[in-house]
PDB file of C-alpha atoms in Angstrom:
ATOM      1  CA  UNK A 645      -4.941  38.949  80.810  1.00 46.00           C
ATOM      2  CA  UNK A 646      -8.653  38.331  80.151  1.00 44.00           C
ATOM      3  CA  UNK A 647      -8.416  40.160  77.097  1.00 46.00           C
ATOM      4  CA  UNK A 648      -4.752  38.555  75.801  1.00 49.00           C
ATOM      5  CA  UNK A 649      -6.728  35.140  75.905  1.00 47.00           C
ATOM      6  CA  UNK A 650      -9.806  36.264  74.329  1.00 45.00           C
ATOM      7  CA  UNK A 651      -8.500  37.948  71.322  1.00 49.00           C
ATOM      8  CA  UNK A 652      -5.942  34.955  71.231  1.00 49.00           C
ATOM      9  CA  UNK A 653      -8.856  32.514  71.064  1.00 46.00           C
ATOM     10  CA  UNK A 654     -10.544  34.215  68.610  1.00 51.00           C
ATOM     11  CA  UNK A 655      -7.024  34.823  66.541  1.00 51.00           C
ATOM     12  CA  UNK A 656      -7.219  30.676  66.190  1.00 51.00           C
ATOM     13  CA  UNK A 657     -10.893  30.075  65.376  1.00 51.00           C
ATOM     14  CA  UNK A 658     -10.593  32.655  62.492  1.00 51.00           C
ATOM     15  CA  UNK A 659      -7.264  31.128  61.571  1.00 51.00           C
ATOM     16  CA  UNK A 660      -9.244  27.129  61.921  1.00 48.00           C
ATOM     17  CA  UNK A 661     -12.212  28.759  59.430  1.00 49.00           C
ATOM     18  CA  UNK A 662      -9.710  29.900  56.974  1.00 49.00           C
ATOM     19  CA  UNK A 663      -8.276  26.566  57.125  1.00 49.00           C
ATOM     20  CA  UNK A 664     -10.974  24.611  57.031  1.00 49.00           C
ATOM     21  CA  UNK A 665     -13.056  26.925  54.181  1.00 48.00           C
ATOM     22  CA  UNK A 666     -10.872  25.716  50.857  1.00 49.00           C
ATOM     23  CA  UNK A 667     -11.757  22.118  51.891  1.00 47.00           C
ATOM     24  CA  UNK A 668     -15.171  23.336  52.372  1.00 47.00           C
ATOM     25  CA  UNK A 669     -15.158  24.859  48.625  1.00 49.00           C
ATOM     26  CA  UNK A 670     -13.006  22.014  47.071  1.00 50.00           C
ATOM     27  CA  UNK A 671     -15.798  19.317  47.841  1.00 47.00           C
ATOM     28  CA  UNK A 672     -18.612  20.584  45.925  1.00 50.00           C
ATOM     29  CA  UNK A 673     -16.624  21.644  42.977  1.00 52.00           C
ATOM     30  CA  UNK A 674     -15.382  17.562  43.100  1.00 53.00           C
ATOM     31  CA  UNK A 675     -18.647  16.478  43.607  1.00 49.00           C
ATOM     32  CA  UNK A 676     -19.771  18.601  40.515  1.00 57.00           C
ATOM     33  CA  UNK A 677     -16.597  17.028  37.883  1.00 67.00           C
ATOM     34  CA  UNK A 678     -18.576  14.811  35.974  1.00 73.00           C
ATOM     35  CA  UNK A 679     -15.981  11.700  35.669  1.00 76.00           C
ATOM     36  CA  UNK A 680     -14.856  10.775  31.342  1.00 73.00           C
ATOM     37  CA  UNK A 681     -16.354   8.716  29.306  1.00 77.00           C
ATOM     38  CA  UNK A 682     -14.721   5.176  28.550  1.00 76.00           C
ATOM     39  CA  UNK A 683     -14.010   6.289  25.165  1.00 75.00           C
ATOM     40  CA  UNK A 684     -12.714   9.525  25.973  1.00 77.00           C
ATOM     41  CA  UNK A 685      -9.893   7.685  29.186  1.00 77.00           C
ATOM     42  CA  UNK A 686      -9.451   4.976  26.160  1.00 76.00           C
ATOM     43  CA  UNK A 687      -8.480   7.695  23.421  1.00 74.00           C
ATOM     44  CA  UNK A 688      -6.396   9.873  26.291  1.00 77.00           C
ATOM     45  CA  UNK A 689      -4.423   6.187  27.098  1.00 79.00           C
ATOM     46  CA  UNK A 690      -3.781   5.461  23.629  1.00 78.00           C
ATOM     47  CA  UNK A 691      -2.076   8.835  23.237  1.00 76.00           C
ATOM     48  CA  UNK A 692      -3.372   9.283  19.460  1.00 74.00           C
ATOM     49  CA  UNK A 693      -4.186  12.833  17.990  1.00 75.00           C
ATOM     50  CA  UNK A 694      -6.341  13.496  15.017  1.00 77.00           C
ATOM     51  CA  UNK A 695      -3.369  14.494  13.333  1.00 77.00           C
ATOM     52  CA  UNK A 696      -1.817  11.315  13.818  1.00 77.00           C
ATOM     53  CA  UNK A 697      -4.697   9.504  12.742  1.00 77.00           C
ATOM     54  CA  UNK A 698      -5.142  11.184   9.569  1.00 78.00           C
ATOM     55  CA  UNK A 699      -1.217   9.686   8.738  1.00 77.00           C
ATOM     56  CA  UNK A 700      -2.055   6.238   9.578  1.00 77.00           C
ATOM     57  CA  UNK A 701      -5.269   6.437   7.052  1.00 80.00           C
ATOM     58  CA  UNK A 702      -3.040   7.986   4.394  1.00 77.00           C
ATOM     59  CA  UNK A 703      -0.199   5.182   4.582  1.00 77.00           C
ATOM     60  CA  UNK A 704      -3.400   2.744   4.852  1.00 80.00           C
ATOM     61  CA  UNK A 705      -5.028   3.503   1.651  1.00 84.00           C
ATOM     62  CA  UNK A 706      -2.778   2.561  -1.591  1.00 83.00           C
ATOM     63  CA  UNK A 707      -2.964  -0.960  -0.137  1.00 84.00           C
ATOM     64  CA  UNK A 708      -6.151  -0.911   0.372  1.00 86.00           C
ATOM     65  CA  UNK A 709      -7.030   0.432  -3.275  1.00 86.00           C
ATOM     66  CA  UNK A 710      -4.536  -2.264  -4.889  1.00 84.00           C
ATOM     67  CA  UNK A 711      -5.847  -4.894  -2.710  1.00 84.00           C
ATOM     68  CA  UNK A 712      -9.507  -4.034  -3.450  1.00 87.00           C
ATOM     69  CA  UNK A 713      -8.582  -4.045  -7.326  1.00 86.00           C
ATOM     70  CA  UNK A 714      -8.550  -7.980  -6.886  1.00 80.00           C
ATOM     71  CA  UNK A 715     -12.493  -7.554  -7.673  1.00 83.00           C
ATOM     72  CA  UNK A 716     -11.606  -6.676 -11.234  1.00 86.00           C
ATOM     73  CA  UNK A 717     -11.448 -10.045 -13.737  1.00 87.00           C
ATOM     74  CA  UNK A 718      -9.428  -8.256 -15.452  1.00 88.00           C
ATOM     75  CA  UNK A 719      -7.040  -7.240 -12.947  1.00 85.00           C
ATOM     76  CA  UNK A 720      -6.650 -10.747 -11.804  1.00 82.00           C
ATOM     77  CA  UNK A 721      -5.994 -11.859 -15.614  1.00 84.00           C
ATOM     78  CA  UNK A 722      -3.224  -9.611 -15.786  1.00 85.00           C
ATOM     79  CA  UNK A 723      -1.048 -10.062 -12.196  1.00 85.00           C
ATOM     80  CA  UNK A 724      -2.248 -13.113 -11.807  1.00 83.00           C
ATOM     81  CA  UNK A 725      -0.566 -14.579  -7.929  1.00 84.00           C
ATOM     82  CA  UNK A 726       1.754 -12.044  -8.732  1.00 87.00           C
ATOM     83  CA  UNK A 727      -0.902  -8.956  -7.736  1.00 85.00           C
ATOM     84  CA  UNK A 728      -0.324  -8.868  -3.918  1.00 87.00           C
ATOM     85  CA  UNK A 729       3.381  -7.604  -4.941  1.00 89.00           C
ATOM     86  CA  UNK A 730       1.374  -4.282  -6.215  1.00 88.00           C
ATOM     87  CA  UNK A 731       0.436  -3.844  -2.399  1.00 86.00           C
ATOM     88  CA  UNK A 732       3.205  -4.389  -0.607  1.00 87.00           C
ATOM     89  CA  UNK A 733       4.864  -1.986  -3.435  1.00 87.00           C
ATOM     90  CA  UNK A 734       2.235   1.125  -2.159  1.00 85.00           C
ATOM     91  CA  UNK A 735       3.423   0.372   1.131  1.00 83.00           C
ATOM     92  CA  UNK A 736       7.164   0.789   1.099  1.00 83.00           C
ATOM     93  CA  UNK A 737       6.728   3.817  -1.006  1.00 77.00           C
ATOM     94  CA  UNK A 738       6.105   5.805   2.547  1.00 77.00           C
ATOM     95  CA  UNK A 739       3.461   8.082   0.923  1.00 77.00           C
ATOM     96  CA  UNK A 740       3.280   9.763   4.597  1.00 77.00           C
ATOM     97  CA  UNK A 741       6.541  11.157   3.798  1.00 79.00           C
ATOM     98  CA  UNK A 742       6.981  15.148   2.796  1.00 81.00           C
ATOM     99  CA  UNK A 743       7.116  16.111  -0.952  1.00 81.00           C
ATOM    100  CA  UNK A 744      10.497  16.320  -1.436  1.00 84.00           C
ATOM    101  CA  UNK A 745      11.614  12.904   0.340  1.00 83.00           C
ATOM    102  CA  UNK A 746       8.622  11.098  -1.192  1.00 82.00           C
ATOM    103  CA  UNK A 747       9.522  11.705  -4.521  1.00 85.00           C
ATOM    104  CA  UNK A 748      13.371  10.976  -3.930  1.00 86.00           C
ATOM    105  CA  UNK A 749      12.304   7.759  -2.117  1.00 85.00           C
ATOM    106  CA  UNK A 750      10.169   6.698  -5.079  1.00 87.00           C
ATOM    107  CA  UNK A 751      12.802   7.332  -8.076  1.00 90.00           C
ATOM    108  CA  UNK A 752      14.887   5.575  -5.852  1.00 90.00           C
ATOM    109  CA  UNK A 753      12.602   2.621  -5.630  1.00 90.00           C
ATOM    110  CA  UNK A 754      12.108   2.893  -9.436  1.00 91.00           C
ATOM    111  CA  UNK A 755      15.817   2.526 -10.277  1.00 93.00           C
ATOM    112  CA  UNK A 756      16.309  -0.079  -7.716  1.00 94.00           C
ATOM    113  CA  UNK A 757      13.573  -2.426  -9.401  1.00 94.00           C
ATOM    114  CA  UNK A 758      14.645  -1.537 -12.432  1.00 94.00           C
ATOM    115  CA  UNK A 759      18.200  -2.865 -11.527  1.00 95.00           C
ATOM    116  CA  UNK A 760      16.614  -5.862  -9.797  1.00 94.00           C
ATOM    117  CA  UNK A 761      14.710  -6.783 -13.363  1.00 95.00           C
ATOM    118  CA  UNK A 762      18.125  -6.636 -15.002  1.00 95.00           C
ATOM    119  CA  UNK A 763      19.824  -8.763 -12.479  1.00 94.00           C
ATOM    120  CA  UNK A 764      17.073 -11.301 -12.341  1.00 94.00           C
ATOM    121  CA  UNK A 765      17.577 -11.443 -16.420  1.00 94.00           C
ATOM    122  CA  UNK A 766      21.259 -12.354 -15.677  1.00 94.00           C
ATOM    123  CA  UNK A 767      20.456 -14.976 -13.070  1.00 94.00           C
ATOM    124  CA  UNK A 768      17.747 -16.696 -15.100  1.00 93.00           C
ATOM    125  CA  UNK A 769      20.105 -16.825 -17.832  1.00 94.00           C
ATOM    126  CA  UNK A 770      22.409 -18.765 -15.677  1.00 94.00           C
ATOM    127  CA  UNK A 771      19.554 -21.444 -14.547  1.00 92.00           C
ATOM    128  CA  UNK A 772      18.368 -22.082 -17.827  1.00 90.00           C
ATOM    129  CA  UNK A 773      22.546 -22.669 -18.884  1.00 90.00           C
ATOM    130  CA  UNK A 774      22.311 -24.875 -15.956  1.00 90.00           C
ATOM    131  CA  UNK A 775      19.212 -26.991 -16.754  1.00 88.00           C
ATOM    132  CA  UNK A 776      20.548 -27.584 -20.742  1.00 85.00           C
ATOM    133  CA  UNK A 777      24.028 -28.875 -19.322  1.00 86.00           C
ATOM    134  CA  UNK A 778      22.196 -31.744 -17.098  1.00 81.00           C
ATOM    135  CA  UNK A 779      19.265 -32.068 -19.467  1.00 77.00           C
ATOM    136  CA  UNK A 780      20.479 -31.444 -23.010  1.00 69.00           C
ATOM    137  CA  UNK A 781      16.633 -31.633 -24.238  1.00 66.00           C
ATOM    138  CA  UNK A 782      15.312 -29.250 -21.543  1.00 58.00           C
ATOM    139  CA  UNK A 783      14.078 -26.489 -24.416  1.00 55.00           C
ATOM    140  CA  UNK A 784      12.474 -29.493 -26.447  1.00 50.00           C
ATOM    141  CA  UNK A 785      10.471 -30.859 -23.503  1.00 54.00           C
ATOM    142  CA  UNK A 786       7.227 -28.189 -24.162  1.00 55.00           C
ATOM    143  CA  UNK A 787       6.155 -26.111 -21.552  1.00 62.00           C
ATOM    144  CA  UNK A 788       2.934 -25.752 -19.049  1.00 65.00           C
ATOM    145  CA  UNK A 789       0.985 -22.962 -16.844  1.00 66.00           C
ATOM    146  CA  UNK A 790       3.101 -22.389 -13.504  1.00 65.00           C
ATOM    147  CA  UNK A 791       2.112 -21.115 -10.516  1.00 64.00           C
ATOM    148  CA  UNK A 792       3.544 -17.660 -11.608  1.00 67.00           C
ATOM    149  CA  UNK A 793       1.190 -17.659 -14.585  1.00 65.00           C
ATOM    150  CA  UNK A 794       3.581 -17.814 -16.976  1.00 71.00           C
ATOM    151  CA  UNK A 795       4.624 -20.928 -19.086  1.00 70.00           C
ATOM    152  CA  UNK A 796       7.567 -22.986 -17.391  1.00 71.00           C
ATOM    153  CA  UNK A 797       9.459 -25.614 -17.843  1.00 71.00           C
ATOM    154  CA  UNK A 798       7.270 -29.371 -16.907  1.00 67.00           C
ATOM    155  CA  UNK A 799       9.954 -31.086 -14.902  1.00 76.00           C
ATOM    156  CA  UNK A 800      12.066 -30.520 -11.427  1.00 81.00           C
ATOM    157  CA  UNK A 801      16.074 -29.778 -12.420  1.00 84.00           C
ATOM    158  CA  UNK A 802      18.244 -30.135  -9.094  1.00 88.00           C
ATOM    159  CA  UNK A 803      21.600 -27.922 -11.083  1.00 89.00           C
ATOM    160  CA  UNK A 804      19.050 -25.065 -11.675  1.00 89.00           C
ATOM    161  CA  UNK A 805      17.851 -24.822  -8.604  1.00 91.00           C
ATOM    162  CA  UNK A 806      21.600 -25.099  -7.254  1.00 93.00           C
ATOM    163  CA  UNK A 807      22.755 -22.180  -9.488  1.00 94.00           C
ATOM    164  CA  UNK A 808      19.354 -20.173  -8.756  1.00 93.00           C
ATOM    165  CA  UNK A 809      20.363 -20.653  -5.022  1.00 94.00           C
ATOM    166  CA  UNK A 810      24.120 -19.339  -5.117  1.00 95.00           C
ATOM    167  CA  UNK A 811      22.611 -16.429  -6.325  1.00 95.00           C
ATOM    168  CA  UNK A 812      19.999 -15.477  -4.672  1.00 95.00           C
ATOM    169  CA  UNK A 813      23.028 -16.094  -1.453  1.00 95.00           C
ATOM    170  CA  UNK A 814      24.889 -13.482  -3.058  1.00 94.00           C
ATOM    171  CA  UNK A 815      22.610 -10.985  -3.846  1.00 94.00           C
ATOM    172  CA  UNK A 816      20.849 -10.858  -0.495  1.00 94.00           C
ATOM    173  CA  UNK A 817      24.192 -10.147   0.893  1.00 95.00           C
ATOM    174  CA  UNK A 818      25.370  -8.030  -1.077  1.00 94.00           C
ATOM    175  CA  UNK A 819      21.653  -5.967  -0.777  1.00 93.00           C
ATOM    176  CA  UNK A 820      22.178  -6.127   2.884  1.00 93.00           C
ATOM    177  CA  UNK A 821      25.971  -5.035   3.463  1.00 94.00           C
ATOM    178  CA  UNK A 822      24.958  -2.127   1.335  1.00 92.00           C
ATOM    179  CA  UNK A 823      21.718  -1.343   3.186  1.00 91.00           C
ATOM    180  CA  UNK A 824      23.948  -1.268   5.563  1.00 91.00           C
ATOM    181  CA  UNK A 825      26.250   1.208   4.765  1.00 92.00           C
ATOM    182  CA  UNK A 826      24.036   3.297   3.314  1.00 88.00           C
ATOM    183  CA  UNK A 827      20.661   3.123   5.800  1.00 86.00           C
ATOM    184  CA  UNK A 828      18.864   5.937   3.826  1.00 85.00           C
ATOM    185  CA  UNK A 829      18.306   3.133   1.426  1.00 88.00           C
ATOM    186  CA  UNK A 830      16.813   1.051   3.675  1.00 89.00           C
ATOM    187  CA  UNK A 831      13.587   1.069   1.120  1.00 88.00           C
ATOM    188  CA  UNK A 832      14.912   0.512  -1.924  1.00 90.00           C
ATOM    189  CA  UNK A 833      17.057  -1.771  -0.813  1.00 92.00           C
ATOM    190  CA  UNK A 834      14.175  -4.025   0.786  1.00 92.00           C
ATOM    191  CA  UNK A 835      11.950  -3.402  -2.634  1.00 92.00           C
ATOM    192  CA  UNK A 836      15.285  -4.959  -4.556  1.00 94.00           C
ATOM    193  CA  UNK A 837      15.461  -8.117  -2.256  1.00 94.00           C
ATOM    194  CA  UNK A 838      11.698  -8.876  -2.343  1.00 94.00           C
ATOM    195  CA  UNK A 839      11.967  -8.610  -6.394  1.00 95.00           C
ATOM    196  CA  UNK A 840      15.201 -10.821  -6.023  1.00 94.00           C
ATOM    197  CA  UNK A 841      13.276 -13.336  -3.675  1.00 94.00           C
ATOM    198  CA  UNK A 842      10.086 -13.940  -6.037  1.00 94.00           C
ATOM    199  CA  UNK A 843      12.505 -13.987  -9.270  1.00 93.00           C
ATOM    200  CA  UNK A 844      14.832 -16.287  -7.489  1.00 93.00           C
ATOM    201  CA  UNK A 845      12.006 -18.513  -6.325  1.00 91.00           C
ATOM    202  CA  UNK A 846      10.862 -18.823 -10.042  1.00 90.00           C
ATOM    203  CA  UNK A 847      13.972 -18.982 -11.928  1.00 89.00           C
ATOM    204  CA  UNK A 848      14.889 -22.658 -11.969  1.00 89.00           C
ATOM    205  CA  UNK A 849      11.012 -23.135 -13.523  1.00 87.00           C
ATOM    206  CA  UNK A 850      12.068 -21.955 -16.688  1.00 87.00           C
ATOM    207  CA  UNK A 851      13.770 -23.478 -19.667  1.00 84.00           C
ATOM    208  CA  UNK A 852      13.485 -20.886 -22.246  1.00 86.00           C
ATOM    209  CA  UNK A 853      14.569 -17.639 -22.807  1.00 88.00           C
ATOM    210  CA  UNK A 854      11.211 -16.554 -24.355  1.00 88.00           C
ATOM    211  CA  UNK A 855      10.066 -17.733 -20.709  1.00 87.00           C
ATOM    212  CA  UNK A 856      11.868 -15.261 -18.569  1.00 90.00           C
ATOM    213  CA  UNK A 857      11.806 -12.174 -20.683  1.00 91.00           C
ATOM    214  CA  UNK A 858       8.085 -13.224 -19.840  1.00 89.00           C
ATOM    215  CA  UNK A 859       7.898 -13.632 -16.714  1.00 91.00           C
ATOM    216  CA  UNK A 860      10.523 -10.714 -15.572  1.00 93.00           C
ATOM    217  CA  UNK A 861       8.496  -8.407 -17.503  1.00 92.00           C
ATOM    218  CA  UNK A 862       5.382  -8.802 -15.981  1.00 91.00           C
ATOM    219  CA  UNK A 863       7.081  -9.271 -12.493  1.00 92.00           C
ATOM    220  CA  UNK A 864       9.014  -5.702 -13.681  1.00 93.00           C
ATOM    221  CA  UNK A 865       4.582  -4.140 -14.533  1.00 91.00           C
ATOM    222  CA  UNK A 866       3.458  -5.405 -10.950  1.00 90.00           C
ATOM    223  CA  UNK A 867       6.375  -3.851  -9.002  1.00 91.00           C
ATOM    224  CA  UNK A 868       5.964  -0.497 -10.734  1.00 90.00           C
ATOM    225  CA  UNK A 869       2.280  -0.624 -10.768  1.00 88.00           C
ATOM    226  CA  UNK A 870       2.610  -0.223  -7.140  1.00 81.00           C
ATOM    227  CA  UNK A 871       4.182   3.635  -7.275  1.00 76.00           C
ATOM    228  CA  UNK A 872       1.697   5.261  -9.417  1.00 60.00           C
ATOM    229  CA  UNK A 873      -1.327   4.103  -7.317  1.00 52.00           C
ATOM    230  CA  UNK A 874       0.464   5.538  -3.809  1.00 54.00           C
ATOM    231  CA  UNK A 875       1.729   8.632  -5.786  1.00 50.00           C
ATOM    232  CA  UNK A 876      -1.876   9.761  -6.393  1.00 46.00           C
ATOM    233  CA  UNK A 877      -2.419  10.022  -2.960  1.00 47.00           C
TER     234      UNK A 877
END
């Protein structure tokens, strides 16, 4: 009996040591972990990899090239307030994208401003119709330096801006029901309204004809300046 209870005693003190002996291990090695740097628990929480970094500094710098070009005089004599257009141009080209959708995405783009410049032609057209009916002199009145940089008509007409409204309305829609059923154009669609936008803001300025094959051409320059600078990249 004796010996039941001493070799059951000494059954649980070897079973309590093996117990207690990982905890005894486990608390230096804890005690040893040096604890991460702020940077290092900031850059873990953020959930960013080199490789995604690389991506966003790829997308980041066409716009920062066409932006920085703003230094040149001669730059700024040619775009004008029109230049930040270039910019927003290298964005929406996606440069991140692969090859093959990259350069489908930017003949795309090409076509669509393209088909922009020709509608904004037509709309002008319309605007400057509109002016001559409710000021029969409108062509005869000389011209000044607009805001655009190109030479515009001197005086407010309410039936130009009227007509320039209806269709800008129209096109918008028309740009959005087919982004719509189409959403792999979702880029060119949004290059085409932005060129509509800035043409339509500017159309009831002009009197002339001479005016807005002017001013649609160097709108036409600044939009596809903005594809060969992200192409490069």
């Amino acid at each position: 009996m004796a010996g039941d209870s001493y070799s059951g005693a000494s059954e649980d003190t070897s079973q309590a040591q093996e117990k207690g002996s990982p905890k005894g291990e486990e608390a230096p090695n804890n005690a040893s972990e040096k604890k991460p740097g702020f940077f290092k628990r900031a850059w873990k929480a953020i959930g960013l990899d080199l490789g995604m970094v690389l991506i966003m500094a790829k997308a980041g710098i066409p716009p920062v090239i066409s932006l920085a070009a703003y230094q040149s005089s001669t730059w700024d004599a040619k775009y004008t307030t029109l230049g930040y257009l270039v910019a927003i141009m290298s964005t929406l080209g996606m440069c991140i994208m692969p090859r093959a959708k990259f350069t489908q995405t930017m003949l795309l783009n090409i076509f669509f401003v393209c088909f922009g410049a020709a509608f904004a032609l037509l709309q002008m057209y319309t605007t400057i119709k509109a002016r001559q009916n409710s000021t029969p002199n409108a062509s005869a009145a000389g011209s000044r330096q607009g805001a655009s940089g190109s030479p515009q008509a001197p005086g407010y007409n309410s039936s130009a801006s009227a007509v320039a409204a209806v269709w800008l309305f129209v096109s918008i829609y028309a740009a959005n029901a087919f982004r719509a059923a189409r959403p792999q154009l979702q880029f060119p669609c949004i290059i085409y309204s932005i060129f509509t936008i800035v043409a339509s803001t500017y159309a009831p300025n002009f009197a002339t004809t001479a005016q807005i094959e002017g001013f649609v051409k160097r709108l036409l320059e600044t939009f596809l300046t903005g594809e060969p600078s992200q192409h490069k990249h």
